Amino acid sequence: MNELAAAIPWLGKRNPTAARWLILIIALVAPVIAWQFGRSWVRILDFALLYMMLAMGLNLVVGFAGLLDLGYIAFYAVGAYTFAFLASPHFDVHLPFWTILPLGAGFAAMAGIMLGFPVLRLRGDYLAIVTLGFGEIVRIFMLNLNYPVNITNGPQGINMIDPINLFGWDLSRNLQIGENFSINSLFLYYYFFLLAVAGSIVFVHRLQISRVGRAWAAMRDDELAAKAIGINTRNMKLLAFSLGATFGGLSGCLFGAFQGFVSPESFSLMESIAVLTMVVFGGMGNIAGALVGAFVLALLPEILRDVAVPLQQTLFGHVLLDPEVLRMLLLSLAMILMMLLRPAGLIPARARYSHDHHLSNKLKQEAAK
Amino acid sequence: MTPRTVVGVMPARLMDPTAAPDWRLVRLGKGIMETLIQQLINGLVIGSVYALIALGYTMVYGILGLINFAHGDVLMVGALVALQTMTFLMGMAPGMSPLVMLSIALLVAIVVCMLLGFTMERLAYRRLRNAPRLAPLITAIGVSFLLQTIAMIIWGRNYHTYPQLISTTPLQPIEGVFITPVQITIIFGSAALMIGLLLLVNRTKIGRAMRATAENHRVASLMGVDTNAVIAFTFVIGAGLAAVAGVMFASNYGIAHYGMGFMPGLKAFTAAVLGGIGNLGGAMLGGIVLGVVESFGAGYIENLTFGFLNSSYQDIFAFLILGLVLIFRPTGLLGERVSDRA
Amino acid sequence: MKKTVVAFAIMSIGLGAAQAQEVVKLGSAAPLTGTIAHLGKDLENGTRMAVEALNAQGVTIGGKKVKFELIGEDDQADPRTGTTVAQRLVDAGVKGVVGHLNSGTSIPASRIYDQGGIPQISPASTNPKLTQQNFKGVFRTIANDVQQGGALGKFAVKSLGAKKVAIIDDRTAYGQGLADETEKAVKASGAQVVAREFTTDKATDFNAILTKIRATAPDVIFFGGMDAQAGPMLRQMKQLGINAKFLTGDGGCSPEMIKLAGEAMSASTYCSMAGLPLDKMPGGAAFREQYKKRFGGEVQLYAPYAYDAATAIVKAMEKAGSPEPSKYLPELKKINFNGVTGNVAFDDKGDIKEGAVTIYSFKDGNWVPM
């Protein structure tokens, strides 16, 4: 798990063990610190964890397998809507959480394969555009499948979704311990999501160093060569799409249950691009990168909200750029500058399975010749 | 055609399960021909705009193999710069004739967009020419959002009313079919520009250099072509076309705002792929076909699917076409004729 | 680990309760960025005016002089941001919230307010579902879609004499909700809905659907959506030679609409707004003046409703003699006073009683109530 240690900039390299402990402590204490600034910050952390799962899933597809997916949010939508269908008054079905979770993941994986099959031959930009189209098509269907038969409830979305219920333990209620002790529901969600993220990290890490991970890396760096050494690139691509989608579906389920309301607006192209930016910003092809990218970029708009307005007020006397504009500005600049100056991201992937860096250097040398 | 206008039936039960099983007739209504021709005109107008934008995409792709995601936003910048110029001129010289005013505004917009295209290429894309494929694409998405944000800062978030200096009073060439002078200008203006571009690429020296660069950068540069200059030139021309498309688009709908370029940009890209990316003629054809398909799709989908689908799915056509073309005929309608590549 | 969590949690709760003596915080939530930022700002301005007016006049609650402080948040018209913002307001210790604008954000946010035990009055969300969730503290000062759509449908058929009506919506929670209710009312009034078409809240080209509608020769075209689409749509209607009357809901009933539609505006353009027209409101003219003086612009749509919502909260606090939500909530349910928009009183669900709907038509460059 040295990968994870890389999330701490300086310590990670010198003393990975210490760095890992530090990460664990930060992860456990974070909501308590956040609580001091207000409950909303715990809520924001909860959402940040969901984004981390999303970023890790997209990282499988983009970073590991090298398939640029601009419609990733569609899988998130599939998960969220699956949960909404099976645990809300909409169809008056209320299945238990543990039943829906695998279903949501399964449907998302199926959607991943459905997308994967036709686009097997496509690469690079073409793939990006077709996946973008896929994401939009899914959103348009979610938006309009309230007619002729009402399936998704259209633009109104689905409300009153059941909260997460772990064997009779309702996470949306504050946990009462004795008379004076109570743990806020947001904490319960936080630690549950944290567990999910930890599980994902372990899984993705095992995957990365497995045959599959190596096959993906080979395919990403040179598809032809990968084929030549006997890698079944078709299966590997489908696997990447479906596994990536599974993570999307899982976090979608959690999102639906946590928010209690889903509607198509939450699954726009902008969200896909936001998740992609997280992966790119953090560093493609590496777990720590995706995690840090998601964490930083999920918190950024909220921090801007608190910092930007008062700061501008004291500096200029009035607000020049409101936080939303500032966020867009920073996001777009992050994308451009990252690609120009530090294409490997905030935390570059380790050289072992990543040849992009070497490759581009080699190309540059060739071009210079 | 039979005199019956019924083309489909839809069971009302599907919409309302409690309803009695009576069958509602879905009618095409009066004036089938007029509607058909009108939809064709609608498609041609929007298709011409798509085609004009698609040319920019296809030129850049032909030469660099880069999807310039920000191309649609250059269109927006063009429209808003022209709006700013017109507002300024109206304040300075209220008596100016609308046509002169529009020409000046258009010129300013073209120049600004050309500069923008040049800057984009120079600052962002040139340095990534040899980077892994994902890098330029992600950068382009970033540039697209950056342009939108900057426009949002300069021009605000509200929709702006666009002065319609060319008349929008509809003419009736055929009884029951309407077309406005702006729309006529759009169709013929785009056609003229496309022909001009074809001539530029096929008949001039710089055009030959562009074709050579598209064929092979290194060989072209060995043959004495300044490929950097050619690529910059391609961006500049594409941006100029986008500026014109932006002014046309905004004049037609009488509205402009910072996000206006993104969707037309995506659709125009679809058009370029549909026609065969890298192929100028293909981009035009693709644009027009897409415009017409969208227009007919929105107009007739309800009848064609017996009321199961309706115009709420109209934005799906572009993406569906895009997916199908890329999967089944990646070379597009016209294929990739190397000689035409710019 | 858990023990520290609990300890910290309790500490901060204790801290929270210690403050807030003389100052009572009220929240406002609306989209201050994005395509409908002008309407969101309008909403916040209305609330701000109420708070400033009440502060100037001096309010005593339970024998104590109280000063109100407004915390304005931006929900970006996005459901997820809406819930985050709602949580922020709850955290900030607001005693009541005026907002949100879109039904799509109001509904998920209402759950957070309910958990926090804080009353929420929306001056703009018209979706009937908002008040049907059985939350105790959800109210609105604007007529809901059922009331508004009903009035629109009746108006189209009874007053405009329409026999055939075409209906378009923009596939947003607001547009679809209003269009559906209007469709029901049109049918109930005995007219025929000849076309039901759709667009999006980002579209600019409506030629294809309008051409299709033209073939059905409707007397009235109704659009459920916002001014940014209604304006260009009206222009394109004229360009396609459609002479049907144009009718839209409160989303298109703004000065912005008049600007965007330009020359296409005519005497056969109508829109509806919940409540009485500003000039006919008891305090309308004065409100317009004050608003202009304070914010330097015209009232867009929701400011007076927001004003009344804030006033309702404060009046309930005065009556209950306490700014605590649990104390004043029963009074809020029973509230009855004459506000800027007219009589403010809620039914048992929290919808405004006798939510008046006024139809406006375009005359001499302005919306004029009929």
Short mmCIF file of N, CA and C in Angstrom, two decimals, chain C residues 183 196 300 327 359:
data_model
loop_
_atom_site.label_atom_id
_atom_site.label_comp_id
_atom_site.label_asym_id
_atom_site.label_seq_id
_atom_site.Cartn_x
_atom_site.Cartn_y
_atom_site.Cartn_z
N GLU C 183 -52.50 21.59 -18.53
CA GLU C 183 -53.13 20.65 -19.45
C GLU C 183 -54.42 20.08 -18.85
N ARG C 196 -48.56 18.38 -27.52
CA ARG C 196 -47.80 18.46 -26.27
C ARG C 196 -46.36 18.30 -26.70
N GLN C 300 -38.13 41.95 -9.98
CA GLN C 300 -38.28 40.96 -11.05
C GLN C 300 -39.54 40.15 -10.83
N LYS C 327 -41.37 26.89 19.32
CA LYS C 327 -42.38 27.72 19.99
C LYS C 327 -43.24 28.47 18.97
N ILE C 359 -53.59 37.18 -14.14
CA ILE C 359 -53.11 37.07 -15.52
C ILE C 359 -52.73 38.46 -16.00
#
